[in-house]
Coordinates of C-alpha atoms in Angstrom, one line a residue:
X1 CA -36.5 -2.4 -136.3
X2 CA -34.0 -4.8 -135.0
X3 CA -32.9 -4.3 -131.3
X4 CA -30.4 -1.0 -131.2
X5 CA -26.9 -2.5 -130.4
X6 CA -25.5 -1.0 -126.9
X7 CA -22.3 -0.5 -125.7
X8 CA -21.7 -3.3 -122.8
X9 CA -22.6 -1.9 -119.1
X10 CA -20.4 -3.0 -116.3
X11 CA -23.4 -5.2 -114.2
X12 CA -21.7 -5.5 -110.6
X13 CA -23.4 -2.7 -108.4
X14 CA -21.0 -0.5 -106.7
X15 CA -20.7 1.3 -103.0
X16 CA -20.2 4.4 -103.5
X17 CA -16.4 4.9 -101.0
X18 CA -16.8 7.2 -98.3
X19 CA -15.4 10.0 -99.3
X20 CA -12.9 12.8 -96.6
X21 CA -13.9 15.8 -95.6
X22 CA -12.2 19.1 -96.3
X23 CA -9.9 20.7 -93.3
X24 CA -13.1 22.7 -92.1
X25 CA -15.4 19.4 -92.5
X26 CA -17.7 21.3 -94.7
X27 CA -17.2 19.2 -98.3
X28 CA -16.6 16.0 -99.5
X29 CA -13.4 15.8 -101.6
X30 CA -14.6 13.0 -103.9
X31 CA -17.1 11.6 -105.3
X32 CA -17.4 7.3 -106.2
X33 CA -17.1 7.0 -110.0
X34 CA -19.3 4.5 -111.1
X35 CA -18.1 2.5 -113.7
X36 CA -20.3 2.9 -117.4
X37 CA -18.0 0.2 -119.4
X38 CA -16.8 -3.2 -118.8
X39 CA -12.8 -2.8 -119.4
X40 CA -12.8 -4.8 -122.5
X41 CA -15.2 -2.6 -124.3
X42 CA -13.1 0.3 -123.6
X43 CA -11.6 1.9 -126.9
X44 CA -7.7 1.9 -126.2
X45 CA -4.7 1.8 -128.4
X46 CA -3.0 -1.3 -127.5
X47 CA 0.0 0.2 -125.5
X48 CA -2.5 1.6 -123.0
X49 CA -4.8 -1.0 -123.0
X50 CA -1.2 -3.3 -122.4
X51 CA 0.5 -0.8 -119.9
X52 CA -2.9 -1.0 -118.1
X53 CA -3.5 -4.5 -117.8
X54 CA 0.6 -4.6 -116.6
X55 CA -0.6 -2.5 -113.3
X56 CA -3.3 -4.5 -113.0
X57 CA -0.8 -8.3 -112.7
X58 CA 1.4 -5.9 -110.6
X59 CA -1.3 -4.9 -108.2
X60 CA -2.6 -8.4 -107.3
X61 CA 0.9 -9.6 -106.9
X62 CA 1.4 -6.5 -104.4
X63 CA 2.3 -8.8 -101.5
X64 CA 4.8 -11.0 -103.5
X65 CA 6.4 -7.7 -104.7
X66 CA 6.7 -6.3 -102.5
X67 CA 8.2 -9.3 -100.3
X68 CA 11.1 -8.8 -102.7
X69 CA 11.6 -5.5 -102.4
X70 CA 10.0 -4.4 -106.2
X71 CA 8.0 -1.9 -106.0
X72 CA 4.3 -1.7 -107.7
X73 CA 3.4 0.6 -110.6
X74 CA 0.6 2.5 -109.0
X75 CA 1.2 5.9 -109.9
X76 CA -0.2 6.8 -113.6
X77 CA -0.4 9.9 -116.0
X78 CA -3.4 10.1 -118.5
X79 CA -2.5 13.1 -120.4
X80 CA -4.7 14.1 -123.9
X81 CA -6.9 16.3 -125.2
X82 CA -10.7 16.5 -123.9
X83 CA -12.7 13.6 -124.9
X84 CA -10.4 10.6 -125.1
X85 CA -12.1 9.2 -122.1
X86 CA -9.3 9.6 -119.6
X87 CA -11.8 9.8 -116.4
X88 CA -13.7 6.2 -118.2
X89 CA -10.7 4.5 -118.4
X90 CA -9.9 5.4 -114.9
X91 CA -13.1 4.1 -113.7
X92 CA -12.8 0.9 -115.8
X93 CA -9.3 0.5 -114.3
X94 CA -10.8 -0.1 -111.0
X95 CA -13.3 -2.4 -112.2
X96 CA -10.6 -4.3 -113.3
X97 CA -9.1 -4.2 -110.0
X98 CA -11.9 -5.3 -108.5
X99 CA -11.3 -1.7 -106.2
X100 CA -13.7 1.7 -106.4
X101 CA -12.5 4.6 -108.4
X102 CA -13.4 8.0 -107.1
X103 CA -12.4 11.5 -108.9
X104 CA -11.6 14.5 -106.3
X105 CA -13.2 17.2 -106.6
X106 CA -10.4 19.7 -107.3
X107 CA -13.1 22.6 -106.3
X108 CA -13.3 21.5 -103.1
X109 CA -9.6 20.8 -102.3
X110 CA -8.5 24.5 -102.9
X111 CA -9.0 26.8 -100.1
X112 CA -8.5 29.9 -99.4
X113 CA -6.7 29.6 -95.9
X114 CA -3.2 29.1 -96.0
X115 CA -2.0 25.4 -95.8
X116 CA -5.1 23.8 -95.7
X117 CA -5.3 23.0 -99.5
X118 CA -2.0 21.4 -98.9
X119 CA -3.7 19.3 -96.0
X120 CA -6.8 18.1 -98.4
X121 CA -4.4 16.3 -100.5
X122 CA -3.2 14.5 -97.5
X123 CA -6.4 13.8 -96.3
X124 CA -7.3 12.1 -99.6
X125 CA -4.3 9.7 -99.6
X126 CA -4.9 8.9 -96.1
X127 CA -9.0 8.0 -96.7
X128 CA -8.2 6.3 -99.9
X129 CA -5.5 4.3 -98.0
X130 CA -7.6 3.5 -94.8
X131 CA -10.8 2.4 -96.8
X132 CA -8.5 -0.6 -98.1
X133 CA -7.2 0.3 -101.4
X134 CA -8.7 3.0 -104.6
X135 CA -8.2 4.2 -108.0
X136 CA -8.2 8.4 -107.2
X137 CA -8.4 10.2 -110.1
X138 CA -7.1 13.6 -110.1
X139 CA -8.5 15.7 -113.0
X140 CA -7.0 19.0 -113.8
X141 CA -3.9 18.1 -112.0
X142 CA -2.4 20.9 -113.1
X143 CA -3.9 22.7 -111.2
X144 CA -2.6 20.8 -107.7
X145 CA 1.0 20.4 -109.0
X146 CA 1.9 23.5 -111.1
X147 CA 5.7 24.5 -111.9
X148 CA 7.1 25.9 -108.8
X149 CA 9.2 28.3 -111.2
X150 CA 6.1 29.8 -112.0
X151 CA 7.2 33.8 -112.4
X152 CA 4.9 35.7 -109.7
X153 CA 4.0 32.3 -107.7
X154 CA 2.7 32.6 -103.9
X155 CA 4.0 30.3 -101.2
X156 CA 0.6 28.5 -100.8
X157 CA 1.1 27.2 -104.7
X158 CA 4.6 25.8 -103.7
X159 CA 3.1 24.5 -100.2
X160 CA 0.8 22.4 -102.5
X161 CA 3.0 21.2 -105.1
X162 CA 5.1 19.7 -102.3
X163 CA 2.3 18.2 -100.5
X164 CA 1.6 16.7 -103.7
X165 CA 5.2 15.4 -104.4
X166 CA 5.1 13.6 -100.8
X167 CA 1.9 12.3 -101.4
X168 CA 3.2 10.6 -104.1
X169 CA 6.6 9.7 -102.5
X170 CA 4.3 8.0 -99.5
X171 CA 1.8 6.6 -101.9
X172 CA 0.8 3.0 -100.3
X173 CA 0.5 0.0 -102.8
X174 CA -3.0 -0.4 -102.2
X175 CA -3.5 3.0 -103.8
X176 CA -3.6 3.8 -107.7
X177 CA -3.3 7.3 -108.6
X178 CA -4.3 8.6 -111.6
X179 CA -3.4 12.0 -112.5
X180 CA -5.5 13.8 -115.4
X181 CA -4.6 16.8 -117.2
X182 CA -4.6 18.0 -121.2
X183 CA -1.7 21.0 -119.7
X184 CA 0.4 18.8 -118.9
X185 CA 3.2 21.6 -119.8
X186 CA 1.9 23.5 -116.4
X187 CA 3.3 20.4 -114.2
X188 CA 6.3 21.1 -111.7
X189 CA 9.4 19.1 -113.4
X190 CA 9.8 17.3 -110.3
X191 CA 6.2 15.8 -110.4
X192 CA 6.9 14.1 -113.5
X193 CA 9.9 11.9 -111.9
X194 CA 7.0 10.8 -109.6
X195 CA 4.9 8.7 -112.4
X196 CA 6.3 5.2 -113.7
X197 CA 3.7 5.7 -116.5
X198 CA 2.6 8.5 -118.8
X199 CA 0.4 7.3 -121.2
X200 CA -1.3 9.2 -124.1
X201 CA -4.8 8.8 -124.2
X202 CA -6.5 9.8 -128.0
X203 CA -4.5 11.4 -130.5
X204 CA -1.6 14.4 -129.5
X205 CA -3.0 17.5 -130.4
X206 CA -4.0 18.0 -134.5
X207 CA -3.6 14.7 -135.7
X208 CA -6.3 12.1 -136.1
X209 CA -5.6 8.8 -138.1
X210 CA -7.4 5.9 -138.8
X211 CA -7.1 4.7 -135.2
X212 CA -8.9 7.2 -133.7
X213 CA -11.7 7.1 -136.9
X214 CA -12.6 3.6 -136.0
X215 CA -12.6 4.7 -132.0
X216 CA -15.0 7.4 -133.1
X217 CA -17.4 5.1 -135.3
X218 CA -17.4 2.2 -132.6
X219 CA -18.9 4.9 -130.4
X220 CA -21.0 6.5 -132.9
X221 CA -22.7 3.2 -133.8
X222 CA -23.2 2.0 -130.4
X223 CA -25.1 4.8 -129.5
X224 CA -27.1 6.2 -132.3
X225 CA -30.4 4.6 -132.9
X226 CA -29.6 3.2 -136.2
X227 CA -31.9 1.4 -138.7
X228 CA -30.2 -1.3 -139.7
X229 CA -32.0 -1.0 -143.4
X230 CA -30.7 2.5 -143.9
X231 CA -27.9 2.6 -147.0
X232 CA -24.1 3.0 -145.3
X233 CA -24.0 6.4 -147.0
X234 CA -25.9 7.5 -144.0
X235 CA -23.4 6.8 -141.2
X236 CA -20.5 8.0 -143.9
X237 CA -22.4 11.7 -143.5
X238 CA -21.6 11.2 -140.0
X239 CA -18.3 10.1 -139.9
X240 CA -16.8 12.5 -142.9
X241 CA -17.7 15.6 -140.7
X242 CA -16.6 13.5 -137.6
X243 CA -13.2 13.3 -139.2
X244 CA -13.3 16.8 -140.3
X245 CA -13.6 18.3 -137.1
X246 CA -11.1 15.6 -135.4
X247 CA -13.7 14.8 -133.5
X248 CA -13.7 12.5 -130.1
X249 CA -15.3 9.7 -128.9
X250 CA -16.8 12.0 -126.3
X251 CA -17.9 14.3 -129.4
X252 CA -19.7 11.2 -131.1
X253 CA -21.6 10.3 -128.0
X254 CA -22.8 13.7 -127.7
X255 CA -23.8 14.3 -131.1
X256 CA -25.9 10.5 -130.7
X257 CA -27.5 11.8 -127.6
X258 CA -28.7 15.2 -129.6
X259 CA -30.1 12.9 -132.7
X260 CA -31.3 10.1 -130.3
X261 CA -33.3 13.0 -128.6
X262 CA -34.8 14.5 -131.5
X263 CA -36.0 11.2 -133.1
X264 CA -37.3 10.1 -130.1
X265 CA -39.5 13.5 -129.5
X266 CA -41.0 12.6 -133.3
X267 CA -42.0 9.2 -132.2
X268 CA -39.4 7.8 -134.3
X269 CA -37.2 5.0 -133.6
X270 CA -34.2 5.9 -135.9
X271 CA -32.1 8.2 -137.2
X272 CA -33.7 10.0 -140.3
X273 CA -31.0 11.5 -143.1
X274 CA -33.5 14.8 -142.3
X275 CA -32.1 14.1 -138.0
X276 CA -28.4 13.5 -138.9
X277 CA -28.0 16.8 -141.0
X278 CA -29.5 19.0 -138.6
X279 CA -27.9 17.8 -135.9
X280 CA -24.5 18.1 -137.8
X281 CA -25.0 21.7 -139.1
X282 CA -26.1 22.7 -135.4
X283 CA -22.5 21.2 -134.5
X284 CA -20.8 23.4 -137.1
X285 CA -22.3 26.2 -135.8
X286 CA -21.7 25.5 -132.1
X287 CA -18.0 25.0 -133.1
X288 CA -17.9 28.4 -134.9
X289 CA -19.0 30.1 -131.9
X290 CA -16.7 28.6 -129.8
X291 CA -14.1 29.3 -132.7
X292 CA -14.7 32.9 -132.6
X293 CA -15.7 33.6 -128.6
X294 CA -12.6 31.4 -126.8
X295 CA -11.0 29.9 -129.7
X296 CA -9.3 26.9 -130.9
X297 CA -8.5 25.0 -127.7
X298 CA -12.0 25.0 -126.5
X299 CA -13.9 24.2 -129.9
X300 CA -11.7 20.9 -130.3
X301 CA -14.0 18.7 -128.4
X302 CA -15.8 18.7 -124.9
X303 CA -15.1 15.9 -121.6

């Protein structure tokens, strides 16, 4: 069998960024994201991939910038459903910096003594700016910059909404902050003012077009171990109940992984038709679980 083809690994090793402590000194707040793609293998739509490659030529030309009084495009909203890839694309990002990308760890940030939450999201901007520049990537951010008209809300929510909205205000332009979220509807309004870009990453929610078909196969065929004599009927079983479901490109690499698995615990060094339709009727059922325990928003796909 010919050589399977891979998707193209980013080569340059990375140091992982010494992460900050929380208030009480007893967890790190982030972890060093270490990139898995190369940024021109990853599967954008071309406004993002453009938009992206903009903050980049605005970045390196920080000095010159901001010698004239411009300021730079660091602050970014990924906003999709699970499985577009919005925490790879934020790590790719920094390899095309040339800076480390690290994701905080929104468990540890929240505490349970009043203010200190509010002082972990300082603490990040402050290491991330001291350790000469990063890409932080904020997953969940809604859950560090919720609506402060939320009916019922506690001071401590408010306390870190604003803490957030200064951090962002006092951002340095050796910092790239990437906020995450697919609830973007639970963000304060005032947070949004904050970002000069919101980009979509993968499809809004229900539609799925030929776009995001070929960003599914691309990451179907890279992973799966194909035989390259097999008819094309076989990877058109994939893809028609890839397309059914709406499927990510986080969805295809899982399903590979499962089939990838199984052939290799038969000694086999492909994907048999026999592989492929078990591991797609073990998907259907998955998603009809989840269908009928937590319900549409969770069977959709998985990050």
């Amino acid at each position: 069998m010919a050589a399977r083809r891979k998707m193209e690994a980013v080569q340059r090793p990375l140091s992982p960024l010494a992460p900050p402590c929380s208030s009480r000194g007893s967890e790190a707040l982030w972890r060093t994201l270490t990139p898995v793609l190369a940024w021109r293998r990853i599967e954008l739509r071309h406004d993002v991939r453009e938009t992206l490659e903009q903050v980049a030529a605005e970045w390196a030309a920080r000095e010159r910038l901001r010698a004239a009084g411009l300021q730079v495009a660091n602050r970014l909203a990924f906003v999709g459903e699970p499985g577009w890839g919005k925490t790879v694309t934020a790590s790719a990002l920094g390899e095309l910096l040339g800076l480390p990308a690290v994701k905080v760890d929104v468990a540890a940030v929240w505490s349970s003594y009043l203010g200190e939450t509010a002082s972990n999201v300082v603490r990040i901007v402050d290491q991330a700016e001291a350790a000469g520049g990063a890409v932080v990537l904020f997953d969940e951010f809604d859950s560090l910059a919720q609506s402060r008209s939320t009916r019922g809300d506690v001071g401590e929510l408010r306390r870190v909404t604003n803490a957030v909205l200064q951090a962002l205000d006092q951002l340095s332009p050796d910092v790239i902050a990437v906020a995450c979220s697919n609830l973007p509807q639970a963000w304060d309004a005032a947070v949004w003012r904050r970002f000069q870009h919101v980009l979509q990453l993968g499809p809004p929610r229900g539609t799925w077009g030929e776009w995001e078909r070929e960003a599914t196969r691309r990451v179907l065929v890279g992973q799966l171990l194909l035989d390259p004599h097999a008819p094309p009927d076989d990877l058109r079983l994939w893809m028609d109940e890839l397309e059914k479901w709406q499927a990510s490109p986080a969805d295809a690499a899982r399903l590979a992984g499962d089939a990838n698995r199984r052939a290799m615990t038969r000694g086999w060094d492909a994907i048999t038709p026999g592989i492929a339709s078990a591991v797609l009727l073990h998907e259907k059922r998955r998603r009809e679980v989840l269908q009928r325990q937590v319900g549409e928003m969770l069977s959709t796909g998985v990050e």
